[in-house]
PDB file of C-alpha atoms and ligand atoms in Angstrom:
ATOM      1  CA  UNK A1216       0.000   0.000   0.000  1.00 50.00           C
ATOM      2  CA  UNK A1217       2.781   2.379   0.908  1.00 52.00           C
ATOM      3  CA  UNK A1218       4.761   1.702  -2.082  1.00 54.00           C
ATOM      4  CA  UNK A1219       1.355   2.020  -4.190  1.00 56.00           C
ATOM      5  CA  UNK A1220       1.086   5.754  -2.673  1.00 52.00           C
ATOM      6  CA  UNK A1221       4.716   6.513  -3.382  1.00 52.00           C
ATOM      7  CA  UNK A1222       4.607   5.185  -6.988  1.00 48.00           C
ATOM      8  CA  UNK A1223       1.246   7.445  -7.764  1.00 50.00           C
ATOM      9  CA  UNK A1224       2.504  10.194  -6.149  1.00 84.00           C
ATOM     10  CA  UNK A1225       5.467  10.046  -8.969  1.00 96.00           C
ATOM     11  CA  UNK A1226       5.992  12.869 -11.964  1.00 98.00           C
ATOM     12  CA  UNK A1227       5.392  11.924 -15.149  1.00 98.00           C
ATOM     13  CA  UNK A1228       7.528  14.756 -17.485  1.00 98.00           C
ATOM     14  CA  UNK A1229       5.845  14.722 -20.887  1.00 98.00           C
ATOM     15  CA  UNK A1230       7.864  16.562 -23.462  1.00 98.00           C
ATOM     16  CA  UNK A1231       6.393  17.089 -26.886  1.00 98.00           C
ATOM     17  CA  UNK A1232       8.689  17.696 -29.229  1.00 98.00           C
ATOM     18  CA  UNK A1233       9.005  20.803 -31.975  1.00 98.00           C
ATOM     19  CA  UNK A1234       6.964  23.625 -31.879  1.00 97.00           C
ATOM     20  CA  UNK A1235       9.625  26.010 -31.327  1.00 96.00           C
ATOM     21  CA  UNK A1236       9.056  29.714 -31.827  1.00 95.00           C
ATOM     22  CA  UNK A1237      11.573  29.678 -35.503  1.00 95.00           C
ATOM     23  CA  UNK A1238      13.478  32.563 -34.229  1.00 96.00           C
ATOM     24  CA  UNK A1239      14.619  30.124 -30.921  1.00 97.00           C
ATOM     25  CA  UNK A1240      14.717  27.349 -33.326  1.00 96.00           C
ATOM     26  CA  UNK A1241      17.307  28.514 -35.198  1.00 96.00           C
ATOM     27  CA  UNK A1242      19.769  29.208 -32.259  1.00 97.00           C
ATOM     28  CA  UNK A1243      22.026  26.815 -31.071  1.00 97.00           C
ATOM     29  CA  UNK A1244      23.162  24.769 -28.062  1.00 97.00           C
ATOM     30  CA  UNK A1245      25.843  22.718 -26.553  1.00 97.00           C
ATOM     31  CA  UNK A1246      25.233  19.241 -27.641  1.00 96.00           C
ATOM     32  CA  UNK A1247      25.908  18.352 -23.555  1.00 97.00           C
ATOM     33  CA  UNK A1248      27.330  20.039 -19.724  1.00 96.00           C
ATOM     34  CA  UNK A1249      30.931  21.128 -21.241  1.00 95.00           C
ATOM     35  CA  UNK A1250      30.857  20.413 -24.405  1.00 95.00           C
ATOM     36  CA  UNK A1251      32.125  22.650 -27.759  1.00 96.00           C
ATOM     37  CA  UNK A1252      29.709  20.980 -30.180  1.00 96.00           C
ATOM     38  CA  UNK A1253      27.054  22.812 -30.402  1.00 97.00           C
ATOM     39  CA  UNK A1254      23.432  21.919 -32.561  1.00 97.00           C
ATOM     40  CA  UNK A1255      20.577  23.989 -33.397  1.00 96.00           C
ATOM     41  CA  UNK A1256      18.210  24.027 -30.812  1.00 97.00           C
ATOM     42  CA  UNK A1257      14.579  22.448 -33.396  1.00 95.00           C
ATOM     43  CA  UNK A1258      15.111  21.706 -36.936  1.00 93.00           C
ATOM     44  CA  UNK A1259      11.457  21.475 -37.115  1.00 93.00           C
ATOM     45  CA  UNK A1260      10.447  17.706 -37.391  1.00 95.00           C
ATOM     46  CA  UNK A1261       8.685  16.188 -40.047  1.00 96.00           C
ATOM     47  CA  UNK A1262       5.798  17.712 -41.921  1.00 95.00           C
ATOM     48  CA  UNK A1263       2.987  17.951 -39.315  1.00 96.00           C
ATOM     49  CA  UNK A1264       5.313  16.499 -36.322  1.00 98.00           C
ATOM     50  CA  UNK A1265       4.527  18.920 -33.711  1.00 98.00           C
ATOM     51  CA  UNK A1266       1.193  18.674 -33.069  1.00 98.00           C
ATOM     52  CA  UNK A1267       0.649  15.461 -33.702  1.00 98.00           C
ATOM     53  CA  UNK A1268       3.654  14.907 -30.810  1.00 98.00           C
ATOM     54  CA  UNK A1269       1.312  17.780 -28.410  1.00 98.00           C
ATOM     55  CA  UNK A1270      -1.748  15.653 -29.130  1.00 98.00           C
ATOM     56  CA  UNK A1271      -0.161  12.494 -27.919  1.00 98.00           C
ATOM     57  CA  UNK A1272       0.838  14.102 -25.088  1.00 98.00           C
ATOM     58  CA  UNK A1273      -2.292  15.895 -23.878  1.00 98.00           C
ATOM     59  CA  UNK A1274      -4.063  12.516 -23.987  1.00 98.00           C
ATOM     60  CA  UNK A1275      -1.206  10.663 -21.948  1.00 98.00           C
ATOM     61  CA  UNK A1276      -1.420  13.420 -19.761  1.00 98.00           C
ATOM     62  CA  UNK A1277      -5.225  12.836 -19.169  1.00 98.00           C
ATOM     63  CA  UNK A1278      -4.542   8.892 -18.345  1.00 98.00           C
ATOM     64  CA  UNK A1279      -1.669   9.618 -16.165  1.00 98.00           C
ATOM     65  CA  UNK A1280      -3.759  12.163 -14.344  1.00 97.00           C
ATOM     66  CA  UNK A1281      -6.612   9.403 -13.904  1.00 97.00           C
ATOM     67  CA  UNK A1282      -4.584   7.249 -12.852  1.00 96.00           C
ATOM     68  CA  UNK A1283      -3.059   9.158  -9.947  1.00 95.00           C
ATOM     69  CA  UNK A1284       0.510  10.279 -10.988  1.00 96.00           C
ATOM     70  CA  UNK A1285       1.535  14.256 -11.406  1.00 97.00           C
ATOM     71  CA  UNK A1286       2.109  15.366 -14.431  1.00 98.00           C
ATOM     72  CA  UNK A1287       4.458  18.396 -16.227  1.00 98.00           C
ATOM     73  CA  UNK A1288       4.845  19.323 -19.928  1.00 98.00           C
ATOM     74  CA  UNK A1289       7.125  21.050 -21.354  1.00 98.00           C
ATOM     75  CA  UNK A1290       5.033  22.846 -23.488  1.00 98.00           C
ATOM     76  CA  UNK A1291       1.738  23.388 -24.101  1.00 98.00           C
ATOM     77  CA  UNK A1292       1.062  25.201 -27.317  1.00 97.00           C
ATOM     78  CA  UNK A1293       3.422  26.155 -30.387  1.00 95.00           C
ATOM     79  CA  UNK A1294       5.938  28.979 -29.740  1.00 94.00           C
ATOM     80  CA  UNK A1295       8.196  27.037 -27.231  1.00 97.00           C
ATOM     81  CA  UNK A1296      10.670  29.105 -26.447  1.00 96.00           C
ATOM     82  CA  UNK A1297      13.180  26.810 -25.144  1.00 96.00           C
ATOM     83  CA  UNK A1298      16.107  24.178 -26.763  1.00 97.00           C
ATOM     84  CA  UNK A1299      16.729  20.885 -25.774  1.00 98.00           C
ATOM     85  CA  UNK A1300      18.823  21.504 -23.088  1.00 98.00           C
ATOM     86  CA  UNK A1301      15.854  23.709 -21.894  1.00 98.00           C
ATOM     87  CA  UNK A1302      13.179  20.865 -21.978  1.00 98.00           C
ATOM     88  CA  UNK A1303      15.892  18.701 -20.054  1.00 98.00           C
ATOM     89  CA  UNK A1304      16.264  21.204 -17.484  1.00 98.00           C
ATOM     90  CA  UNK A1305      12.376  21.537 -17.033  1.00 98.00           C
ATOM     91  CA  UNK A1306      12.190  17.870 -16.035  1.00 98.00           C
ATOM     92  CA  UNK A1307      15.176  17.795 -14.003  1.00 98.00           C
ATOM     93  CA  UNK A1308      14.137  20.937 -11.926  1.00 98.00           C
ATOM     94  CA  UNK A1309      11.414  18.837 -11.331  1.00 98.00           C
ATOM     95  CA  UNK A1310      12.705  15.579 -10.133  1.00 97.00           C
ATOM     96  CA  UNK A1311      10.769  14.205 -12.559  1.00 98.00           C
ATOM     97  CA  UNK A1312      10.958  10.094 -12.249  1.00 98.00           C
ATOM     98  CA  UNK A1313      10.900   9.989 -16.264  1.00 98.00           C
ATOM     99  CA  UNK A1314      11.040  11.864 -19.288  1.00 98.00           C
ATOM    100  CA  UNK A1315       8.863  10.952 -22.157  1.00 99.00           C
ATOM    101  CA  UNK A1316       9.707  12.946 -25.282  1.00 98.00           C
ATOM    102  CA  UNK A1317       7.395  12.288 -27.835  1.00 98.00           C
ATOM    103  CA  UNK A1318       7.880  12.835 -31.418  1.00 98.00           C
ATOM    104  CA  UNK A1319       7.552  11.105 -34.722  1.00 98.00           C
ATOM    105  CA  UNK A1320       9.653  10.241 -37.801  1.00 98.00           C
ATOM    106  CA  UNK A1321      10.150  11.694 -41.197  1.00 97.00           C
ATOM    107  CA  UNK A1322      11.832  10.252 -44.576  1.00 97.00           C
ATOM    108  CA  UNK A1323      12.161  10.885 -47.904  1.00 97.00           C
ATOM    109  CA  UNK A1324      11.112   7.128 -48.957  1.00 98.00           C
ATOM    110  CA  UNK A1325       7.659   7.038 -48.664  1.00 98.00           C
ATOM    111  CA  UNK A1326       7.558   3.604 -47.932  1.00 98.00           C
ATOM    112  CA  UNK A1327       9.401   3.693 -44.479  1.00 98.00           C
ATOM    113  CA  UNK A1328       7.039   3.068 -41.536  1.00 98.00           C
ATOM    114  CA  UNK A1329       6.918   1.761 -37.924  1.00 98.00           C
ATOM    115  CA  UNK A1330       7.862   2.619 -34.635  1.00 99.00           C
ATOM    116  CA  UNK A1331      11.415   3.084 -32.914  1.00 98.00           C
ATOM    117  CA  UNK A1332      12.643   3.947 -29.076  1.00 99.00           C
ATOM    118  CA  UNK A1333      15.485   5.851 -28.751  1.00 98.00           C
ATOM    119  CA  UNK A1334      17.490   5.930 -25.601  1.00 98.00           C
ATOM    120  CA  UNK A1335      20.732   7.577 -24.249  1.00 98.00           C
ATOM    121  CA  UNK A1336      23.875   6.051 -25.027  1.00 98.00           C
ATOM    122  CA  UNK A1337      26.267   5.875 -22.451  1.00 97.00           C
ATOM    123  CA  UNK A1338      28.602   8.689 -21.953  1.00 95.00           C
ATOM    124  CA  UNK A1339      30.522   9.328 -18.316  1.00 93.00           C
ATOM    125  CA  UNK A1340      29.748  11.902 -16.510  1.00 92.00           C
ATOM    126  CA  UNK A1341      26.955  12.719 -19.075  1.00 96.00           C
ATOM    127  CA  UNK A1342      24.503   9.568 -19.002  1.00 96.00           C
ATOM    128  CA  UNK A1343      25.800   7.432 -16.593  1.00 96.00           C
ATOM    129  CA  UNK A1344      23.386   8.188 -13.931  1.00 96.00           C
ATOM    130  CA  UNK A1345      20.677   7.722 -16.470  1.00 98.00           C
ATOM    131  CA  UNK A1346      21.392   4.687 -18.544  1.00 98.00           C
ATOM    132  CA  UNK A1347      19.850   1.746 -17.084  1.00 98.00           C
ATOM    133  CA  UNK A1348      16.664   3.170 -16.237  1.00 98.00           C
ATOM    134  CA  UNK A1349      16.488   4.697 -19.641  1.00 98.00           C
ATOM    135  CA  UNK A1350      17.557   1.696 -21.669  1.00 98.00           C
ATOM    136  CA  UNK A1351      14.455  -0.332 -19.314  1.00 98.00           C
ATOM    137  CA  UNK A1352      11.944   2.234 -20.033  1.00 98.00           C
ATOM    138  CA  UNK A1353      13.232   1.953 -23.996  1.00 98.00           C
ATOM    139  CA  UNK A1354      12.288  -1.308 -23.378  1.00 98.00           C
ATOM    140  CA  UNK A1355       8.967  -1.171 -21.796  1.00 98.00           C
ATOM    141  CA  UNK A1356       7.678   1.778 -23.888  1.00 98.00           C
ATOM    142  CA  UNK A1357       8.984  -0.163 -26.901  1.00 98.00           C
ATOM    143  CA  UNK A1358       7.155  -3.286 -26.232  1.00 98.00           C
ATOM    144  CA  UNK A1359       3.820  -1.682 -25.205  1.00 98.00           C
ATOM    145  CA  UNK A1360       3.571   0.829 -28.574  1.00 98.00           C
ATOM    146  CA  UNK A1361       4.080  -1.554 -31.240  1.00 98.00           C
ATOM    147  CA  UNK A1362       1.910  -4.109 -28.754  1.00 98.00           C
ATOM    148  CA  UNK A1363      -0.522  -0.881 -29.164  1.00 98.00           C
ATOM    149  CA  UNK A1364      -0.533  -0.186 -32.618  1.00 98.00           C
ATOM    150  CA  UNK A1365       0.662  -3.415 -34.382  1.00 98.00           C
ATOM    151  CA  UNK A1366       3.007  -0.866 -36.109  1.00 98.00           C
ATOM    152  CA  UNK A1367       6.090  -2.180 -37.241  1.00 98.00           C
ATOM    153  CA  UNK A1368       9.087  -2.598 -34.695  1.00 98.00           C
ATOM    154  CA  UNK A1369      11.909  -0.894 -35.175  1.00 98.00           C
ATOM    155  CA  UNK A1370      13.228  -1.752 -32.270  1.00 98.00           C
ATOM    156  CA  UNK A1371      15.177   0.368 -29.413  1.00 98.00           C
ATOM    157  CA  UNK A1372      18.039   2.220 -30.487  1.00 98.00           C
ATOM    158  CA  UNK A1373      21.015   4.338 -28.015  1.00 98.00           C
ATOM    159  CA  UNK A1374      22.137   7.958 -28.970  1.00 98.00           C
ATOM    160  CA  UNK A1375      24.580   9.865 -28.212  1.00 97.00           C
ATOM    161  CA  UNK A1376      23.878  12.716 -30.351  1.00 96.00           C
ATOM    162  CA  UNK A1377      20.443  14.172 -28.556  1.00 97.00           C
ATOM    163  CA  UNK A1378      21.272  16.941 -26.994  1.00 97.00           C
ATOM    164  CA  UNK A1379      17.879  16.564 -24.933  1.00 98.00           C
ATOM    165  CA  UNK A1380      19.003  12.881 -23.332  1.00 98.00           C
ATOM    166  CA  UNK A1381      22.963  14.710 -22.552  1.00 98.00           C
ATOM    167  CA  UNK A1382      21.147  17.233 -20.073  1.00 98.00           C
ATOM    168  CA  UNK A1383      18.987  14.908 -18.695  1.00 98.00           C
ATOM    169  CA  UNK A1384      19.565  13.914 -15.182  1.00 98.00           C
ATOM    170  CA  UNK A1385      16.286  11.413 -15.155  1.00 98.00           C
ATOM    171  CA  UNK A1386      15.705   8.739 -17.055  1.00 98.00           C
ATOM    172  CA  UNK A1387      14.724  10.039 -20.679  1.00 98.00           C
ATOM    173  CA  UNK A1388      13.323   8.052 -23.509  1.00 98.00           C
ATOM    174  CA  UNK A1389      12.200   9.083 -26.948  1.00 98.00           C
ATOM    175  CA  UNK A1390       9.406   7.559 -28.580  1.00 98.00           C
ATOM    176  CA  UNK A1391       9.446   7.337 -32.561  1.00 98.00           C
ATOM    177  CA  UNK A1392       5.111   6.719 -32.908  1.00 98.00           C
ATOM    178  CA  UNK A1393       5.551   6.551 -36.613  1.00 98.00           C
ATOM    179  CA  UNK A1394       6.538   7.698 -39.955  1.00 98.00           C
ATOM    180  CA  UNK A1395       4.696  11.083 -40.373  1.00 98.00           C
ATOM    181  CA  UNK A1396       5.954  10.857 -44.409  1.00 98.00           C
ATOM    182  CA  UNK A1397       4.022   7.385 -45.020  1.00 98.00           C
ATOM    183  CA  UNK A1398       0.623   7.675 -46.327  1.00 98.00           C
ATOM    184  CA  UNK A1399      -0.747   5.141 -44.022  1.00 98.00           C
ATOM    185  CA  UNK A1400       1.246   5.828 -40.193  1.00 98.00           C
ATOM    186  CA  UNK A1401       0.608   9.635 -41.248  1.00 98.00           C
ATOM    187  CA  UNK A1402      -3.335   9.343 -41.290  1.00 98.00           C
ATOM    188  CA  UNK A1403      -3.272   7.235 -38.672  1.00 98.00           C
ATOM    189  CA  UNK A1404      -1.172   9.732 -36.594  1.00 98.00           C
ATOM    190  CA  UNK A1405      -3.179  12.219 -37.483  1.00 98.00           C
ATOM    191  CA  UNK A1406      -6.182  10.908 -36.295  1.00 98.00           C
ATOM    192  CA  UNK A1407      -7.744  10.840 -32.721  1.00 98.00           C
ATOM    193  CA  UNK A1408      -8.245   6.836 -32.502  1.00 98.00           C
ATOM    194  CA  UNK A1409      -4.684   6.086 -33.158  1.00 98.00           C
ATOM    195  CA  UNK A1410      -3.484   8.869 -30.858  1.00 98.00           C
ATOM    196  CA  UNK A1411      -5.193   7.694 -28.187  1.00 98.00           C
ATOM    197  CA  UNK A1412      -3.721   4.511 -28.870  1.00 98.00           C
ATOM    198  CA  UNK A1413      -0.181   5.527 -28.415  1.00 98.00           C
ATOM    199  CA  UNK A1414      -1.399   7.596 -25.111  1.00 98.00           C
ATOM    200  CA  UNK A1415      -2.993   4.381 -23.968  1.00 98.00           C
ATOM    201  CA  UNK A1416       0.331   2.684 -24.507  1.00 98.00           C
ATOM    202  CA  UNK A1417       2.494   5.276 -23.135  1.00 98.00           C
ATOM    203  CA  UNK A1418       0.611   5.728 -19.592  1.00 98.00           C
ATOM    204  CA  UNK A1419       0.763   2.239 -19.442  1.00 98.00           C
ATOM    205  CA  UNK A1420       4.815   2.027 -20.275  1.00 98.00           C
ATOM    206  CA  UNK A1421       5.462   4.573 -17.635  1.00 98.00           C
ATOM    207  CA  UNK A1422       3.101   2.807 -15.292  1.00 97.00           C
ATOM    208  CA  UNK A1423       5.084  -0.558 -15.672  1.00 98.00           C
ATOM    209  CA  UNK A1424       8.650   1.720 -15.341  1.00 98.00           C
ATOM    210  CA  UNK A1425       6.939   3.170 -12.143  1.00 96.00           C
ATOM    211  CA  UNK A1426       5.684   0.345 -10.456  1.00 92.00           C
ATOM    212  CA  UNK A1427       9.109  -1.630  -9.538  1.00 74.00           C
TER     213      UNK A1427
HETATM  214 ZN1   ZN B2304      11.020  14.919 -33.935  1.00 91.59          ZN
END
């Protein structure tokens, strides 16, 4: 029972991803704490990323509300006027016990679809502190999407190159819900019965992190 109260009373940090004002967007930012290489803060996303990504995550936050656990976005609307490094901080500040960013794919072959996971690689002193949780979230979130959606799995895949996993210092995954450029994944991503899908998934991938 105890451990049920603790687990509910956990923060769920929802970042969807995009919708940068462009004048932020085209800044740039260190790539991680100390580093030279710096990367612009939001190329954008794919076609019709962004609010398909703050859909998603106003319906996960609904579910995760119902079902008892706090709740933080990074944004709310377009015109975030933040980087990656920014959204990081915004769940760290909040000792947030996990950091969904939520996004989806883009390609120039038409034909590419399904869903992907990526995590942090491990860096010292960077994502160290992070890594296993992160990689077992990948896991779970993974598993219960393509579970979901019967989209394609393209499995869970580390990176070292996001500068919004390098700032984090709570476990941070990034789901992939789809290719945004194929016909079929982009209707259904736009639409509210496959969004709810993924949010359905989601809460419940964050429930399974939370409850161990
Ligand atoms: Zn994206």
């Amino acid at each position: 029972m105890l451990a049920e109260i603790a687990a509910a009373a956990a923060l769920v940090c929802l970042d969807p991803g995009h919708g940068t004002a462009p004048e932020i967007g085209r800044q740039v930012e260190p790539i991680g704490p100390g580093s030279a290489q710096l990367k612009i803060k939001d190329p954008g996303g794919a076609a019709g990323e962004a609010p398909v990504a703050l859909a998603i995550a106003r319906r996960t936050r609904a579910l995760l509300l119902a079902r008892g656990y706090r709740v933080a976005m990074t944004r709310t609307s377009p015109g975030y006027r933040g980087g990656n490094r920014e959204r990081a901080r915004f769940c760290n500040a909040r000792g947030a016990a996990l950091m969904i960013r939520i996004h989806a794919d883009g390609s120039t072959d038409p034909g590419i679809h399904g869903i992907s996971t990526l995590v942090p690689a491990l860096r010292r002193g960077w994502t160290s502190d992070i890594y296993g949780a992160s990689g077992r979230a990948g896991r779970l979130f993974q598993q219960e999407l393509v579970a979901a959606t019967g989209a394609r799995d393209l499995g869970v895949v580390e990176r070292a190159d996001l500068t919004g996993f390098n700032w984090a210092d709570v476990p941070a995954v990034l789901v992939e819900t789809g290719f945004m450029s194929n016909p079929r994944e982009g209707r259904l991503l736009r639409s509210s019965a496959y969004q709810q899908k993924l949010a359905r998934a989601l809460a419940d991938g964050a429930q399974r992190f939370l409850s161990r």
